[in-house]
CSV table of C-alpha atoms and ligand atoms in Angstrom, one decimal:
chain,number,residue,atom,x,y,z
A,1,UNK,CA,-1.0,-4.2,-6.9
A,2,UNK,CA,0.8,-3.8,-10.2
A,3,UNK,CA,1.9,-6.4,-12.9
A,4,UNK,CA,5.0,-6.3,-15.0
A,5,UNK,CA,6.4,-8.4,-17.8
A,6,UNK,CA,10.0,-9.8,-17.2
A,7,UNK,CA,11.9,-12.0,-19.6
A,8,UNK,CA,15.3,-13.7,-19.2
A,9,UNK,CA,16.9,-13.2,-22.5
A,10,UNK,CA,18.7,-16.1,-24.5
A,11,UNK,CA,22.1,-15.2,-23.0
A,12,UNK,CA,20.7,-15.5,-19.4
A,13,UNK,CA,19.0,-18.8,-20.2
A,14,UNK,CA,22.1,-20.2,-21.9
A,15,UNK,CA,24.3,-19.2,-19.0
A,16,UNK,CA,22.0,-20.9,-16.4
A,17,UNK,CA,20.9,-17.7,-14.7
A,18,UNK,CA,17.1,-18.4,-14.6
A,19,UNK,CA,17.1,-19.6,-11.0
A,20,UNK,CA,19.4,-16.8,-9.6
A,21,UNK,CA,17.4,-14.1,-11.3
A,22,UNK,CA,14.0,-15.5,-10.1
A,23,UNK,CA,15.5,-15.8,-6.6
A,24,UNK,CA,16.2,-12.1,-6.5
A,25,UNK,CA,12.6,-11.1,-7.3
A,26,UNK,CA,11.2,-13.7,-4.8
A,27,UNK,CA,13.5,-12.4,-2.1
A,28,UNK,CA,12.3,-8.9,-2.7
A,29,UNK,CA,8.7,-10.1,-2.0
A,30,UNK,CA,7.3,-10.1,-5.5
A,31,UNK,CA,5.2,-13.0,-6.8
A,32,UNK,CA,5.5,-14.8,-10.1
A,33,UNK,CA,2.0,-15.4,-11.5
A,34,UNK,CA,3.0,-16.9,-14.9
A,35,UNK,CA,6.2,-18.2,-16.5
A,36,UNK,CA,7.3,-20.2,-19.5
A,37,UNK,CA,10.4,-21.3,-21.4
A,38,UNK,CA,9.8,-20.5,-25.1
A,39,UNK,CA,11.4,-19.6,-28.4
A,40,UNK,CA,10.2,-16.3,-29.7
A,41,UNK,CA,9.0,-16.1,-33.3
A,42,UNK,CA,10.1,-13.4,-35.8
A,43,UNK,CA,6.6,-12.1,-35.6
A,44,UNK,CA,6.5,-11.8,-31.8
A,45,UNK,CA,9.9,-10.2,-31.5
A,46,UNK,CA,8.9,-7.5,-34.0
A,47,UNK,CA,5.8,-6.7,-32.0
A,48,UNK,CA,7.6,-6.8,-28.7
A,49,UNK,CA,10.4,-4.4,-29.9
A,50,UNK,CA,8.4,-2.3,-32.3
A,51,UNK,CA,9.6,0.9,-30.8
A,52,UNK,CA,13.2,0.0,-31.8
A,53,UNK,CA,12.6,-0.6,-35.5
A,54,UNK,CA,15.1,1.3,-37.6
A,55,UNK,CA,17.7,1.6,-34.8
A,56,UNK,CA,21.2,0.6,-35.7
A,57,UNK,CA,21.1,-2.3,-33.1
A,58,UNK,CA,17.6,-3.5,-34.2
A,59,UNK,CA,18.8,-6.4,-36.5
A,60,UNK,CA,21.2,-7.7,-33.9
A,61,UNK,CA,18.6,-7.4,-31.2
A,62,UNK,CA,15.9,-9.3,-33.0
A,63,UNK,CA,18.3,-12.0,-34.3
A,64,UNK,CA,19.7,-12.4,-30.8
A,65,UNK,CA,16.3,-12.6,-29.1
A,66,UNK,CA,15.1,-15.4,-31.4
A,67,UNK,CA,18.4,-17.3,-31.2
A,68,UNK,CA,17.4,-19.6,-28.3
A,69,UNK,CA,14.9,-20.0,-25.5
A,70,UNK,CA,13.9,-17.1,-23.3
A,71,UNK,CA,12.1,-17.4,-20.0
A,72,UNK,CA,9.0,-15.1,-20.1
A,73,UNK,CA,7.2,-14.2,-16.9
A,74,UNK,CA,4.5,-12.1,-15.4
A,75,UNK,CA,5.2,-10.8,-11.9
A,76,UNK,CA,3.0,-9.0,-9.4
A,77,UNK,CA,3.8,-6.6,-6.6
A,78,UNK,CA,3.5,-3.0,-5.3
A,79,UNK,CA,5.2,-0.5,-7.6
A,80,UNK,CA,6.8,-3.5,-9.3
A,81,UNK,CA,7.4,-1.9,-12.7
A,82,UNK,CA,9.7,0.8,-11.4
A,83,UNK,CA,11.3,-1.4,-8.7
A,84,UNK,CA,12.0,-4.3,-11.1
A,85,UNK,CA,13.8,-1.8,-13.4
A,86,UNK,CA,15.9,-0.6,-10.4
A,87,UNK,CA,16.8,-4.3,-9.7
A,88,UNK,CA,17.7,-4.8,-13.3
A,89,UNK,CA,20.1,-1.8,-13.5
A,90,UNK,CA,21.0,0.4,-16.5
A,91,UNK,CA,20.5,-0.9,-20.0
A,92,UNK,CA,24.2,-0.6,-20.5
A,93,UNK,CA,25.9,-3.1,-18.1
A,94,UNK,CA,29.0,-0.9,-18.1
A,95,UNK,CA,26.9,1.7,-16.3
A,96,UNK,CA,24.8,-0.7,-14.2
A,97,UNK,CA,25.6,-0.6,-10.5
A,98,UNK,CA,27.0,-3.7,-8.9
A,99,UNK,CA,24.2,-5.4,-7.0
A,100,UNK,CA,21.8,-5.0,-9.9
A,101,UNK,CA,21.2,-7.9,-12.2
A,102,UNK,CA,22.9,-6.3,-15.2
A,103,UNK,CA,25.6,-4.9,-12.9
A,104,UNK,CA,26.3,-8.4,-11.6
A,105,UNK,CA,25.8,-10.7,-14.6
A,106,UNK,CA,26.5,-8.7,-17.8
A,107,UNK,CA,29.2,-6.7,-19.5
A,108,UNK,CA,27.6,-5.8,-22.9
A,109,UNK,CA,24.6,-3.7,-23.9
A,110,UNK,CA,23.5,-6.3,-26.5
A,111,UNK,CA,23.8,-9.2,-24.1
A,112,UNK,CA,22.2,-7.7,-21.0
A,113,UNK,CA,20.4,-10.8,-19.7
A,114,UNK,CA,17.0,-9.5,-18.9
A,115,UNK,CA,14.0,-7.5,-20.2
A,116,UNK,CA,11.5,-5.6,-18.0
A,117,UNK,CA,8.6,-3.4,-19.0
A,118,UNK,CA,9.2,0.3,-18.6
A,119,UNK,CA,5.7,1.7,-18.1
A,120,UNK,CA,2.2,0.5,-17.1
A,121,UNK,CA,1.1,0.8,-20.8
A,122,UNK,CA,4.0,-1.4,-22.0
A,123,UNK,CA,3.6,-3.8,-19.1
A,124,UNK,CA,0.0,-4.5,-20.1
A,125,UNK,CA,0.9,-4.6,-23.9
A,126,UNK,CA,3.8,-7.0,-23.3
A,127,UNK,CA,1.9,-9.3,-20.9
A,128,UNK,CA,-0.9,-9.6,-23.5
A,129,UNK,CA,1.7,-10.4,-26.3
A,130,UNK,CA,3.2,-13.3,-24.4
A,131,UNK,CA,0.4,-14.7,-22.2
A,132,UNK,CA,-3.4,-15.4,-22.2
A,133,UNK,CA,-5.2,-14.1,-19.1
A,134,UNK,CA,-6.0,-17.8,-18.1
A,135,UNK,CA,-2.2,-18.5,-17.9
A,136,UNK,CA,-1.9,-16.0,-15.1
A,137,UNK,CA,-2.6,-17.5,-11.6
A,138,UNK,CA,-4.9,-15.5,-9.4
A,139,UNK,CA,-3.2,-14.9,-6.0
B,1,CDP,O1,16.0,-3.1,-22.1
B,1,CDP,P1,15.8,-1.7,-21.7
B,1,CDP,O2,14.4,-1.3,-21.6
B,1,CDP,O3,16.7,-1.3,-20.6
B,1,CDP,O4,16.5,-0.9,-23.0
B,1,CDP,P2,15.9,-0.3,-24.3
B,1,CDP,O5,16.4,1.0,-24.6
B,1,CDP,O6,14.4,-0.5,-24.3
B,1,CDP,O7,16.5,-1.3,-25.4
B,1,CDP,C1,16.0,-2.6,-25.6
B,1,CDP,C2,17.2,-3.5,-25.8
B,1,CDP,O8,17.9,-3.2,-27.0
B,1,CDP,C3,18.3,-3.4,-24.7
B,1,CDP,O9,18.0,-4.1,-23.5
B,1,CDP,C4,19.5,-4.0,-25.4
B,1,CDP,O10,19.5,-5.4,-25.4
B,1,CDP,C5,19.2,-3.5,-26.9
B,1,CDP,N1,20.0,-2.3,-27.2
B,1,CDP,C6,21.3,-2.4,-27.8
B,1,CDP,O11,21.7,-3.5,-28.1
B,1,CDP,N2,22.0,-1.3,-28.1
B,1,CDP,C7,21.6,-0.1,-27.8
B,1,CDP,N3,22.3,1.0,-28.1
B,1,CDP,C8,20.3,0.1,-27.2
B,1,CDP,C9,19.6,-1.0,-26.9
B,2,MG,MG1,12.9,-1.1,-23.0
């Protein structure tokens, strides 16, 4: 069993997509073990997106991510890190296949609705940034 960190970004929350997105992961058979609506601090967004510091889109990304509530979650399931990324679709919604979350709900790279960890190392790092172990339900 594997854990990943998923987060509905401020555009997804603002557009009322929390329920539809959660429904997809539930239908797939994955289990949410923690979830909260929160506004990310400047400090937290810098830690979360540290790999992107210095990129041309970094300022827009961090400003956007702190612009309104996000819905942060921990999910559990077999091979979930890779499969959740498949379900999200390409980072650039123009390249994301219809049927994926970004393919169905987004049109722009900088407003692409959802974040998902890309490796076991980042999953564990990101889960620990957003949640304490006692916030994760034991299934
Ligand atoms: O989110 P994902 O892991 O698919 O992509 P990433 O390469 O780790 O980039 C993180 C986030 O930065 C993306 O989801 C976009 O919101 C943003 N980004 C952007 O606005 N413009 C780019 N050229 C690349 C990334
Ligand atoms: Mg990434």
